[in-house]
Every structure is written in C-alpha cells, then in structure tokens.
Short mmCIF file of C-alpha atoms in Angstrom, two decimals:
data_model
loop_
_atom_site.label_atom_id
_atom_site.label_comp_id
_atom_site.label_asym_id
_atom_site.label_seq_id
_atom_site.Cartn_x
_atom_site.Cartn_y
_atom_site.Cartn_z
CA MET A 4 -7.98 2.57 -13.08
CA ARG A 5 -5.63 3.43 -10.25
CA LEU A 6 -2.40 1.43 -10.07
CA ILE A 7 0.10 2.07 -7.27
CA ALA A 8 3.35 0.13 -7.55
CA GLY A 9 6.72 -0.14 -5.90
CA SER A 10 8.78 -2.39 -3.68
CA CYS A 11 7.62 -3.46 -0.23
CA SER A 12 10.03 -0.89 1.17
CA ILE A 13 12.66 1.53 -0.05
CA GLU A 14 16.01 -0.18 0.47
CA ASN A 15 18.44 2.48 -0.72
CA ARG A 16 18.61 5.37 -3.17
CA GLU A 17 19.88 3.37 -6.14
CA GLN A 18 17.23 0.66 -5.78
CA ALA A 19 14.35 3.09 -5.32
CA LEU A 20 15.23 5.46 -8.17
CA SER A 21 15.99 2.68 -10.65
CA LEU A 22 12.62 1.06 -9.95
CA ALA A 23 10.79 4.39 -9.96
CA LYS A 24 12.10 5.24 -13.42
CA LYS A 25 11.10 1.86 -14.82
CA LEU A 26 7.61 2.08 -13.37
CA LYS A 27 7.12 5.65 -14.56
CA SER A 28 8.02 4.56 -18.09
CA ARG A 29 5.10 2.13 -17.85
CA GLY A 30 2.61 4.83 -16.95
CA ILE A 31 2.70 4.59 -13.17
CA THR A 32 2.05 7.91 -11.42
CA GLU A 33 1.93 6.74 -7.78
CA PHE A 34 4.96 5.03 -6.29
CA ARG A 35 4.81 2.76 -3.25
CA ALA A 36 7.50 4.46 -1.17
CA MET A 37 7.66 3.00 2.33
CA ILE A 38 10.46 4.11 4.65
CA PHE A 39 8.97 2.66 7.83
CA LYS A 40 7.93 -1.00 8.01
CA PRO A 41 5.94 -2.33 10.97
CA ARG A 42 7.04 -5.96 11.19
CA THR A 43 5.97 -8.87 13.36
CA ASP A 44 9.59 -9.95 13.83
CA PRO A 45 11.54 -7.15 15.57
CA GLU A 46 14.78 -8.45 14.05
CA SER A 47 13.54 -8.13 10.47
CA PHE A 48 14.10 -5.08 8.26
CA GLN A 49 12.14 -2.14 9.70
CA GLY A 50 12.71 0.33 6.88
CA ILE A 51 15.40 2.96 6.39
CA GLY A 52 13.52 5.58 8.41
CA TYR A 53 13.94 9.32 8.10
CA GLU A 54 17.14 9.01 6.10
CA GLY A 55 14.79 8.07 3.26
CA LEU A 56 13.17 11.52 3.15
CA SER A 57 15.67 12.79 0.57
CA ILE A 58 14.93 9.71 -1.55
CA LEU A 59 11.21 10.51 -1.41
CA ASP A 60 12.05 14.00 -2.69
CA GLU A 61 14.03 12.57 -5.60
CA ILE A 62 11.19 10.22 -6.50
CA ARG A 63 8.79 13.17 -6.50
CA SER A 64 11.19 15.14 -8.71
CA LEU A 65 10.69 12.42 -11.34
CA GLY A 66 7.01 13.36 -11.48
CA LEU A 67 5.76 10.51 -9.32
CA LYS A 68 3.54 10.81 -6.26
CA THR A 69 4.86 9.08 -3.14
CA VAL A 70 2.58 6.75 -1.18
CA THR A 71 4.16 6.33 2.25
CA GLU A 72 3.05 4.57 5.40
CA VAL A 73 2.78 6.63 8.57
CA MET A 74 2.87 4.69 11.84
CA SER A 75 2.23 7.33 14.48
CA GLU A 76 0.89 10.84 14.79
CA LEU A 77 4.42 11.96 15.70
CA GLN A 78 5.62 11.14 12.18
CA ILE A 79 3.04 13.21 10.30
CA GLU A 80 4.81 16.56 10.54
CA LYS A 81 8.20 15.14 9.55
CA LEU A 82 6.77 13.27 6.58
CA TYR A 83 4.29 15.90 5.44
CA ASP A 84 6.45 17.84 2.96
CA HIS A 85 7.86 14.67 1.37
CA VAL A 86 4.72 12.57 0.93
CA ASP A 87 1.75 12.88 -1.42
CA VAL A 88 -0.43 10.11 0.00
CA PHE A 89 -0.40 8.82 3.57
CA GLN A 90 -1.04 5.10 4.03
CA VAL A 91 -2.35 3.63 7.27
CA GLY A 92 -1.28 0.02 7.49
CA SER A 93 -3.29 -2.94 8.71
CA ARG A 94 -1.72 -2.87 12.17
CA ASN A 95 -2.66 0.77 12.64
CA MET A 96 -6.22 0.70 11.34
CA GLN A 97 -7.48 1.23 14.87
CA ASN A 98 -4.74 3.58 15.99
CA PHE A 99 -7.33 6.23 16.74
CA SER A 100 -4.84 8.91 17.78
CA LEU A 101 -3.17 8.57 14.39
CA LEU A 102 -6.48 8.59 12.52
CA LYS A 103 -7.64 11.75 14.32
CA GLU A 104 -4.45 13.59 13.40
CA LEU A 105 -4.63 12.45 9.77
CA GLY A 106 -8.15 13.85 9.70
CA LYS A 107 -6.65 17.29 10.27
CA THR A 108 -4.38 17.04 7.20
CA ASP A 109 -5.19 17.78 3.58
CA LYS A 110 -3.36 14.72 2.23
CA PRO A 111 -5.18 11.78 0.61
CA ILE A 112 -5.31 8.76 2.91
CA ILE A 113 -5.19 5.06 2.07
CA LEU A 114 -6.73 3.14 4.96
CA LYS A 115 -5.88 -0.54 4.92
CA ARG A 116 -8.19 -3.04 6.56
CA GLY A 117 -6.98 -4.66 9.76
CA PHE A 118 -6.16 -8.31 9.16
CA ALA A 119 -8.81 -9.44 11.66
CA SER A 120 -11.26 -6.55 11.39
CA TYR A 121 -14.92 -6.56 10.44
CA VAL A 122 -15.89 -4.27 7.57
CA ASP A 123 -17.96 -2.23 10.03
CA GLU A 124 -14.88 -1.68 12.22
CA TRP A 125 -12.96 -0.60 9.14
CA LEU A 126 -15.65 1.93 8.24
CA LYS A 127 -15.77 3.20 11.80
CA ALA A 128 -12.00 3.76 11.56
CA SER A 129 -12.57 5.85 8.42
CA ASP A 130 -15.08 7.92 10.39
CA TYR A 131 -12.29 9.07 12.71
CA ILE A 132 -10.52 10.59 9.70
CA VAL A 133 -13.70 12.10 8.26
CA MET A 134 -14.62 13.68 11.61
CA GLY A 135 -11.34 15.57 11.50
CA GLY A 136 -12.34 17.13 8.19
CA ASN A 137 -10.51 14.91 5.68
CA GLU A 138 -12.82 12.95 3.38
CA ASP A 139 -10.18 12.04 0.78
CA ILE A 140 -10.00 8.40 1.82
CA THR A 141 -9.32 5.25 -0.17
CA LEU A 142 -10.13 1.92 1.46
CA CYS A 143 -7.66 -0.87 0.72
CA GLU A 144 -8.69 -4.51 1.07
CA ARG A 145 -5.41 -6.30 1.84
CA GLY A 146 -6.66 -9.68 2.98
CA ILE A 147 -7.89 -10.97 6.31
CA ARG A 148 -6.55 -13.71 8.57
CA SER A 149 -8.06 -17.19 8.20
CA PHE A 150 -7.55 -20.71 9.52
CA ASP A 151 -6.10 -21.76 6.16
CA ASP A 152 -2.52 -21.05 5.12
CA ILE A 153 -2.75 -21.81 1.39
CA THR A 154 -2.40 -18.05 0.93
CA ARG A 155 -0.90 -15.52 3.33
CA ASN A 156 -4.35 -13.99 3.88
CA VAL A 157 -7.82 -14.24 2.31
CA LEU A 158 -8.68 -11.56 -0.24
CA ASP A 159 -12.23 -10.59 0.73
CA ILE A 160 -13.94 -10.09 -2.63
CA GLY A 161 -17.29 -9.76 -0.88
CA ALA A 162 -16.01 -6.77 1.08
CA ILE A 163 -15.02 -5.02 -2.14
CA ILE A 164 -18.48 -5.59 -3.60
CA TYR A 165 -20.17 -4.39 -0.41
CA LEU A 166 -18.07 -1.24 -0.13
CA LYS A 167 -18.64 -0.25 -3.75
CA GLN A 168 -22.39 -0.74 -3.34
CA SER A 169 -22.72 0.88 0.08
CA THR A 170 -20.15 3.69 0.36
CA GLY A 171 -18.84 6.54 -1.72
CA PHE A 172 -15.21 5.69 -1.03
CA GLN A 173 -12.71 4.64 -3.62
CA VAL A 174 -11.75 1.00 -3.01
CA ILE A 175 -8.50 -0.65 -4.02
CA ALA A 176 -7.06 -4.11 -3.41
CA ASP A 177 -3.63 -5.34 -2.37
CA PRO A 178 -3.08 -8.66 -4.16
CA SER A 179 0.50 -8.91 -2.89
CA HIS A 180 -0.18 -9.00 0.85
CA SER A 181 -3.39 -10.96 0.49
CA MET A 182 -1.87 -13.76 -1.57
CA GLY A 183 1.66 -13.85 -0.21
CA ARG A 184 2.74 -15.68 -3.37
CA ARG A 185 3.90 -13.86 -6.48
CA ASN A 186 2.38 -16.41 -8.88
CA MET A 187 -1.06 -15.56 -7.48
CA VAL A 188 -0.80 -11.77 -7.73
CA ILE A 189 -2.09 -11.44 -11.30
CA PRO A 190 -5.14 -13.73 -10.89
CA ALA A 191 -6.02 -12.01 -7.59
CA SER A 192 -5.73 -8.63 -9.31
CA ARG A 193 -8.15 -9.71 -12.00
CA ALA A 194 -10.60 -10.99 -9.38
CA ALA A 195 -10.50 -7.75 -7.38
CA LEU A 196 -11.08 -5.60 -10.43
CA ALA A 197 -13.90 -7.86 -11.61
CA ALA A 198 -15.54 -7.36 -8.20
CA GLY A 199 -15.50 -3.61 -8.74
CA ALA A 200 -12.24 -2.43 -7.17
CA ASP A 201 -11.12 0.95 -8.46
CA GLY A 202 -7.50 -0.07 -8.54
CA LEU A 203 -4.59 -1.98 -7.02
CA ILE A 204 -1.49 -1.47 -4.93
CA VAL A 205 1.15 -3.98 -6.00
CA GLU A 206 4.64 -4.84 -4.79
CA VAL A 207 7.25 -4.79 -7.57
CA HIS A 208 11.01 -5.23 -7.36
CA GLU A 209 13.71 -5.62 -9.99
CA ASP A 210 15.16 -8.58 -8.06
CA PRO A 211 12.43 -9.83 -5.70
CA ASP A 212 14.38 -12.88 -4.53
CA HIS A 213 16.84 -10.48 -2.90
CA ALA A 214 14.35 -7.89 -1.65
CA TYR A 215 14.84 -6.76 1.93
CA SER A 216 11.23 -7.61 2.79
CA ASP A 217 8.30 -9.64 1.42
CA GLY A 218 10.17 -10.91 -1.62
CA GLN A 219 8.01 -14.02 -1.89
CA GLU A 220 4.92 -11.95 -2.72
CA THR A 221 6.69 -9.40 -4.92
CA ILE A 222 6.58 -9.57 -8.71
CA ASP A 223 9.44 -8.61 -11.00
CA ILE A 224 9.30 -6.17 -13.91
CA ASP A 225 8.43 -8.87 -16.46
CA MET A 226 5.49 -10.03 -14.34
CA PHE A 227 4.45 -6.42 -13.86
CA ASP A 228 4.36 -5.99 -17.62
CA GLU A 229 2.17 -9.10 -17.77
CA LEU A 230 -0.10 -7.65 -15.09
CA ILE A 231 -0.49 -4.39 -17.03
CA GLU A 232 -1.43 -6.37 -20.13
CA GLU A 233 -3.87 -8.64 -18.26
CA ILE A 234 -5.79 -5.83 -16.57
CA GLY A 235 -5.68 -3.45 -19.51
CA PHE A 236 -3.89 -0.67 -17.63
CA LYS A 237 -3.24 2.39 -19.72
CA GLU A 238 -1.23 5.51 -19.02
#
C-alpha cells in the first residue's frame, strides 16, 4: 500500500522538518512537500515558492521522497533536482503544455483529476504524458464538484473501480481534498481502499487548526496514527 503524507503546503523549515521526522518514524517514505499552491483566492497563502528548494533537499536527506506540485512547464527545470515525484494538481490536469513537458522527464508523475472532469478527459490528459515517453503515472482521484456541499467534493468511488479494471495505472485517492472535513478522512480512506485504490495521499499537520492552508481537512498526528491502524499500513 502506498501512503503519501504531509501538510497541505510547506510553511517553513522548522514545520516541515519536524513533521517529516514524525512521519518517517511511522514508516512513511513519500512526503507531501508542496512549495507552490494554486489557490482560488489570490489573497490566500500561495506557498513559499523557490525559497523552499533547500527545505526539499533537507527532507530528502532524511531518506524521504518529495512529492511536489508543479504548476507550469517553466518550473520543471528549477524543481527537477529537488523533487522525486511531480504532482499535477486538479487545476492543471488539462494544462497540455505542462503535460507534454512532463512527458519528457524521467520523474514519476501523480496526475490529479480535474474537479469537473470526466474520467475519459482525465485519461486523455494522461495520454499527453505517455506520448512524451513517460509512462510512470499514478492517477489520483481527489473528488469532483457536485451540487451538494455536505462535503467539499464527491469522492468518486466508481471512478476508482473503473480505472483499476480498465487501465494499468496505479490509482490513489485523496480523502483530504475530497471530504474537506478531517473527521471524514479516515472513513473515506477505508472506502477508497475497499474500492481497489492502491494507496492514499493525506494531509497531516502537527497543529492543523493553525495550518497556513486547508486546516479544516487536515488530520493531526494522533488521527494519522488512527488512520494507519484502521487501514493496516505497515512500513
């Protein structure tokens, strides 16, 4: 089982390294390490940017792989030597220029589903990467927009089932962004894994109520320990 964990975004060196050490001690090998944050509200925290590159290096020196979102093809070269896995976020799923350039790299790619995209559109987006020569793609179901607001998004369990039956891609789920409520993250994780997901990417913070972004959907260390127990994650 693949389990990627870390805060919504890297806030500063102390916060990132403290969390990274705690997660590593629990068997995590891939750290959610975002330094750019595409946000709907332009006045909200946008990430620490390139000043976070040295922090990514320190996280890697701990023996963790960094999973970092890339927002444009212009960022690839600057991020390349500091990142182990490139993530394409929901808003960039159909950024075809970016996808084409990622296809030329030899880095694993996590391709998140657009929040209003059909599964077929999502798969067509993956084709842009494959056509460039990179087939190391993981599809991430992160929830789609609905008319209901009981959760932030709707975790599409059917899409996970379909993708596992119809493609050769690894499929993971993002219970944090799909639920938008930390008390729903563990049940949503169980549901995704029961549907056949190969793993999860989860937002964790030592003090989620004071996180710079998405604190309401972020679990703390105690809840993360509960999640590990519930899903039977082993090092």
